mmCIF file of C-alpha atoms and ligand atoms in Angstrom:
data_model
loop_
_atom_site.group_PDB
_atom_site.id
_atom_site.type_symbol
_atom_site.label_atom_id
_atom_site.label_comp_id
_atom_site.label_asym_id
_atom_site.label_seq_id
_atom_site.Cartn_x
_atom_site.Cartn_y
_atom_site.Cartn_z
ATOM 1 C CA MET A 987 -18.521 2.237 -10.702
ATOM 2 C CA ARG A 988 -21.331 3.142 -8.338
ATOM 3 C CA ARG A 989 -20.551 4.106 -4.787
ATOM 4 C CA LYS A 990 -22.161 1.018 -3.308
ATOM 5 C CA ASP A 991 -19.882 -1.084 -5.503
ATOM 6 C CA ARG A 992 -16.720 0.432 -4.075
ATOM 7 C CA ARG A 993 -14.350 -2.328 -3.126
ATOM 8 C CA ILE A 994 -10.614 -2.661 -2.614
ATOM 9 C CA GLY A 995 -8.769 -5.679 -3.989
ATOM 10 C CA VAL A 996 -5.737 -7.096 -2.205
ATOM 11 C CA VAL A 997 -3.588 -9.222 -4.496
ATOM 12 C CA ALA A 998 -0.406 -11.237 -3.995
ATOM 13 C CA PHE A 999 2.349 -11.237 -6.606
ATOM 14 C CA GLY A 1000 3.624 -14.787 -6.396
ATOM 15 C CA ARG A 1001 3.611 -16.379 -2.966
ATOM 16 C CA VAL A 1002 2.671 -14.210 0.001
ATOM 17 C CA PRO A 1003 1.415 -15.595 3.349
ATOM 18 C CA GLU A 1004 -2.393 -15.645 3.460
ATOM 19 C CA LEU A 1005 -2.294 -14.058 6.923
ATOM 20 C CA VAL A 1006 -0.578 -10.966 5.489
ATOM 21 C CA LEU A 1007 -3.319 -10.523 2.885
ATOM 22 C CA GLU A 1008 -6.018 -11.041 5.504
ATOM 23 C CA VAL A 1009 -4.492 -8.499 7.869
ATOM 24 C CA VAL A 1010 -4.327 -5.876 5.097
ATOM 25 C CA CYS A 1011 -7.987 -6.524 4.202
ATOM 26 C CA ALA A 1012 -9.037 -6.331 7.849
ATOM 27 C CA HIS A 1013 -7.340 -2.954 8.300
ATOM 28 C CA ILE A 1014 -8.939 -1.483 5.200
ATOM 29 C CA VAL A 1015 -12.365 -2.613 6.375
ATOM 30 C CA GLY A 1016 -11.742 -1.649 10.002
ATOM 31 C CA TYR A 1017 -10.076 1.740 9.539
ATOM 32 C CA LEU A 1018 -11.492 2.981 6.266
ATOM 33 C CA ARG A 1019 -14.840 1.156 6.330
ATOM 34 C CA ILE A 1020 -14.500 0.165 2.690
ATOM 35 C CA PRO A 1021 -15.121 -3.488 1.712
ATOM 36 C CA ALA A 1022 -11.903 -5.284 0.840
ATOM 37 C CA GLU A 1023 -11.218 -8.767 -0.462
ATOM 38 C CA ILE A 1024 -8.349 -10.985 -1.445
ATOM 39 C CA MET A 1025 -8.072 -11.469 -5.201
ATOM 40 C CA MET A 1026 -6.562 -14.355 -7.111
ATOM 41 C CA ALA A 1027 -2.777 -14.115 -6.977
ATOM 42 C CA LEU A 1028 -0.858 -12.666 -9.927
ATOM 43 C CA GLU A 1029 2.448 -14.002 -11.200
ATOM 44 C CA ASP A 1030 5.769 -12.915 -9.790
ATOM 45 C CA PRO A 1031 6.543 -9.711 -11.797
ATOM 46 C CA ILE A 1032 9.789 -11.080 -13.153
ATOM 47 C CA TYR A 1033 9.570 -8.600 -16.071
ATOM 48 C CA ALA A 1034 10.348 -5.824 -13.581
ATOM 49 C CA TYR A 1035 13.301 -7.567 -11.946
ATOM 50 C CA ASP A 1036 16.576 -5.701 -12.196
ATOM 51 C CA ALA A 1037 19.333 -8.323 -12.113
ATOM 52 C CA THR A 1038 21.992 -5.733 -11.288
ATOM 53 C CA ARG A 1039 20.190 -4.287 -8.288
ATOM 54 C CA LEU A 1040 18.523 -7.586 -7.292
ATOM 55 C CA GLN A 1041 15.323 -5.595 -6.832
ATOM 56 C CA TYR A 1042 12.021 -5.042 -8.611
ATOM 57 C CA ASN A 1043 11.392 -1.739 -10.357
ATOM 58 C CA ALA A 1044 8.103 -0.580 -8.813
ATOM 59 C CA MET A 1045 7.353 1.795 -11.697
ATOM 60 C CA ASN A 1046 7.540 -1.043 -14.226
ATOM 61 C CA ILE A 1047 5.190 -3.214 -12.182
ATOM 62 C CA LEU A 1048 2.701 -0.357 -11.812
ATOM 63 C CA ARG A 1049 2.845 0.373 -15.523
ATOM 64 C CA VAL A 1050 1.945 -3.228 -16.369
ATOM 65 C CA VAL A 1051 -0.603 -3.870 -13.636
ATOM 66 C CA GLU A 1052 -2.448 -0.587 -14.255
ATOM 67 C CA GLN A 1053 -3.298 -1.892 -17.745
ATOM 68 C CA ARG A 1054 -5.512 -4.567 -16.236
ATOM 69 C CA ALA A 1055 -9.214 -3.820 -16.062
ATOM 70 C CA PHE A 1056 -9.966 -4.747 -12.408
ATOM 71 C CA LYS A 1057 -13.647 -4.215 -13.157
ATOM 72 C CA HIS A 1058 -14.844 -5.056 -9.671
ATOM 73 C CA HIS A 1059 -12.312 -3.118 -7.661
ATOM 74 C CA GLU A 1060 -11.983 0.621 -7.327
ATOM 75 C CA LYS A 1061 -8.399 0.335 -6.052
ATOM 76 C CA VAL A 1062 -5.973 -2.569 -5.876
ATOM 77 C CA ILE A 1063 -3.095 -3.163 -3.471
ATOM 78 C CA GLY A 1064 -0.457 -5.579 -4.743
ATOM 79 C CA ILE A 1065 1.808 -7.279 -2.217
ATOM 80 C CA LEU A 1066 5.090 -9.024 -2.909
ATOM 81 C CA GLU A 1067 8.046 -10.494 -1.049
ATOM 82 C CA GLY A 1068 10.652 -9.011 -3.411
ATOM 83 C CA ASP A 1069 12.505 -5.762 -2.690
ATOM 84 C CA LEU A 1070 11.167 -2.695 -4.522
ATOM 85 C CA PHE A 1071 12.981 0.363 -5.801
ATOM 86 C CA ILE A 1072 12.144 3.426 -7.811
ATOM 87 C CA PRO A 1073 14.859 5.063 -9.935
ATOM 88 C CA THR A 1074 15.372 7.949 -7.481
ATOM 89 C CA MET A 1075 15.576 5.843 -4.300
ATOM 90 C CA THR A 1076 17.607 2.901 -3.010
ATOM 91 C CA TYR A 1077 14.447 1.127 -1.914
ATOM 92 C CA VAL A 1078 10.806 1.806 -1.114
ATOM 93 C CA PHE A 1079 8.412 0.003 1.234
ATOM 94 C CA GLY A 1080 5.590 0.715 -1.148
ATOM 95 C CA GLU A 1081 4.718 2.789 -4.200
ATOM 96 C CA ALA A 1082 1.581 4.345 -5.629
ATOM 97 C CA ARG A 1083 0.807 7.111 -8.084
ATOM 98 C CA GLN A 1084 -1.228 9.970 -6.614
ATOM 99 C CA GLY A 1085 -4.811 9.199 -7.492
ATOM 100 C CA GLY A 1086 -3.809 5.978 -9.275
ATOM 101 C CA ARG A 1087 -5.630 2.667 -9.108
ATOM 102 C CA VAL A 1088 -2.850 0.323 -8.059
ATOM 103 C CA ALA A 1089 -0.444 0.457 -5.122
ATOM 104 C CA LEU A 1090 2.434 -1.873 -4.338
ATOM 105 C CA VAL A 1091 3.764 -2.948 -0.969
ATOM 106 C CA SER A 1092 6.855 -5.072 -0.384
ATOM 107 C CA LEU A 1093 7.391 -7.289 2.638
ATOM 108 C CA TYR A 1094 11.127 -7.425 2.065
ATOM 109 C CA ARG A 1095 12.305 -4.538 4.276
ATOM 110 C CA LEU A 1096 9.425 -4.912 6.719
ATOM 111 C CA ARG A 1097 10.650 -8.360 7.714
ATOM 112 C CA ARG A 1098 13.953 -7.005 9.025
ATOM 113 C CA ASP A 1099 14.813 -5.421 12.328
ATOM 114 C CA ARG A 1100 17.465 -2.766 12.929
ATOM 115 C CA ASP A 1101 19.984 -5.420 14.099
ATOM 116 C CA GLY A 1102 19.600 -7.253 10.785
ATOM 117 C CA GLY A 1103 17.556 -10.098 12.249
ATOM 118 C CA THR A 1104 13.982 -11.019 11.456
ATOM 119 C CA ALA A 1105 11.308 -8.909 13.145
ATOM 120 C CA PRO A 1106 8.540 -10.653 15.124
ATOM 121 C CA MET A 1107 5.515 -11.517 12.969
ATOM 122 C CA ALA A 1108 3.232 -9.146 14.900
ATOM 123 C CA ARG A 1109 5.518 -6.220 14.057
ATOM 124 C CA ILE A 1110 5.797 -7.245 10.416
ATOM 125 C CA LEU A 1111 2.002 -7.342 10.166
ATOM 126 C CA GLU A 1112 1.644 -3.959 11.836
ATOM 127 C CA ARG A 1113 4.178 -2.431 9.433
ATOM 128 C CA MET A 1114 2.387 -4.065 6.532
ATOM 129 C CA ALA A 1115 -0.931 -2.560 7.625
ATOM 130 C CA LYS A 1116 0.677 0.879 7.972
ATOM 131 C CA VAL A 1117 2.340 0.856 4.554
ATOM 132 C CA SER A 1118 -0.826 -0.477 2.884
ATOM 133 C CA LEU A 1119 -3.066 2.209 4.389
ATOM 134 C CA HIS A 1120 -0.428 4.858 3.589
ATOM 135 C CA GLU A 1121 -0.257 3.800 -0.074
ATOM 136 C CA LEU A 1122 -4.041 3.588 -0.248
ATOM 137 C CA GLY A 1123 -4.079 7.166 1.057
ATOM 138 C CA HIS A 1124 -1.971 8.154 -1.980
ATOM 139 C CA LEU A 1125 -4.427 6.357 -4.280
ATOM 140 C CA TYR A 1126 -7.109 8.619 -2.794
ATOM 141 C CA GLU A 1127 -4.821 11.593 -3.466
ATOM 142 C CA LEU A 1128 -3.556 12.242 0.040
ATOM 143 C CA VAL A 1129 -0.025 13.689 0.046
ATOM 144 C CA HIS A 1130 2.674 13.252 2.709
ATOM 145 C CA CYS A 1131 1.616 14.772 5.992
ATOM 146 C CA PRO A 1132 3.981 16.902 8.123
ATOM 147 C CA ASP A 1133 2.421 15.484 11.326
ATOM 148 C CA ARG A 1134 4.599 12.696 12.748
ATOM 149 C CA ARG A 1135 1.498 11.297 14.432
ATOM 150 C CA CYS A 1136 -0.124 10.518 11.100
ATOM 151 C CA ILE A 1137 0.093 7.440 8.912
ATOM 152 C CA MET A 1138 0.649 9.719 5.882
ATOM 153 C CA HIS A 1139 3.943 10.958 7.348
ATOM 154 C CA PHE A 1140 6.865 9.762 5.198
ATOM 155 C CA SER A 1141 8.916 6.894 6.676
ATOM 156 C CA GLY A 1142 12.362 6.275 5.226
ATOM 157 C CA SER A 1143 13.297 3.415 7.579
ATOM 158 C CA VAL A 1144 11.538 0.684 9.528
ATOM 159 C CA GLU A 1145 12.419 2.606 12.716
ATOM 160 C CA ASP A 1146 10.496 5.634 11.375
ATOM 161 C CA LEU A 1147 7.678 3.346 10.357
ATOM 162 C CA ASP A 1148 7.479 1.851 13.852
ATOM 163 C CA GLU A 1149 7.172 5.386 15.267
ATOM 164 C CA ILE A 1150 4.200 6.540 13.224
ATOM 165 C CA PRO A 1151 0.718 5.485 14.355
ATOM 166 C CA LEU A 1152 -1.687 3.234 12.505
ATOM 167 C CA PHE A 1153 -4.201 6.011 11.885
ATOM 168 C CA PHE A 1154 -4.736 9.179 9.886
ATOM 169 C CA CYS A 1155 -4.447 12.558 11.643
ATOM 170 C CA ARG A 1156 -7.532 14.752 11.955
ATOM 171 C CA TYR A 1157 -6.653 16.692 8.830
ATOM 172 C CA CYS A 1158 -6.081 13.638 6.606
ATOM 173 C CA ASN A 1159 -9.117 11.915 8.082
ATOM 174 C CA GLN A 1160 -11.273 14.930 7.289
ATOM 175 C CA TYR A 1161 -9.956 14.965 3.719
ATOM 176 C CA LEU A 1162 -10.966 11.331 3.211
ATOM 177 C CA ARG A 1163 -14.364 11.852 4.795
ATOM 178 C CA GLU A 1164 -15.114 14.817 2.538
ATOM 179 C CA ARG A 1165 -13.892 12.923 -0.484
ATOM 180 C CA TRP A 1166 -16.018 9.896 0.273
ATOM 181 C CA GLY A 1167 -19.016 12.027 1.129
ATOM 182 C CA ARG A 1168 -19.664 12.298 -2.613
ATOM 183 C CA GLU A 1169 -19.671 9.855 -5.502
ATOM 184 C CA PRO A 1170 -16.263 8.591 -6.613
ATOM 185 C CA ARG A 1171 -15.215 9.630 -10.072
ATOM 186 C CA VAL A 1172 -14.470 6.134 -11.328
HETATM 187 ZN ZN1 ZN B 21 4.075 8.029 0.733
HETATM 188 ZN ZN1 ZN B 22 -2.076 13.563 8.299
#
C-alpha cells in the first residue's frame, strides 16, 4: 500500500450507533491526520462469545478478523457493544496486537459510570475516542506510556480513562511523527 493510500477503516460488529463510528473517524482524522472512513458493518462475532463469562473473547475475534484482506485500509478498528475479555484479564476496553492490523473497542464498560448508572453520551463518546486512539497507537507499535498525561497510559477503569487526556505526550507524538515520516511497510 502506498503512503498516499493510507486509510483507517472503522467497522461496527453488529449494531453500533452511527454517531459513535463518526466520532471515532473524526478523531482519527483530527488528531492523527490520517483519512478514516466507516466500513460496512460486520456480523456480531458470536463465534467468540463465551457463554460462561457472558463476554466476547477479544483474541478469538482478532484471530478471525485479521484473516480478512481489508485491501483498502492500512488499519481497521472494530467496535462492538458486547463486553470483551482476554484470558488474563476480567475485561478490557479494547485490544490490539502490537503492530497488528486490527484493533477492537467495546462500548460495554464505557457506557457505565462509577455509580453503576449510564454515563452521559458526551462522556461515552470521549472515552470511545480515547480507547480508539490508544488501540490505534498499539497498531502503530506504541507501547504503554508511563506519563499519566498521555493517551497511551494504561487505564484499568473508566475513572482512570476519564483522567487521561485525549492526546499523545510529546514522546509518543514524536514516535508517530518519525514513523510516518517514511513509507509504511505494508
Ligand atoms: Zn494499551
Ligand atoms: Zn506517551
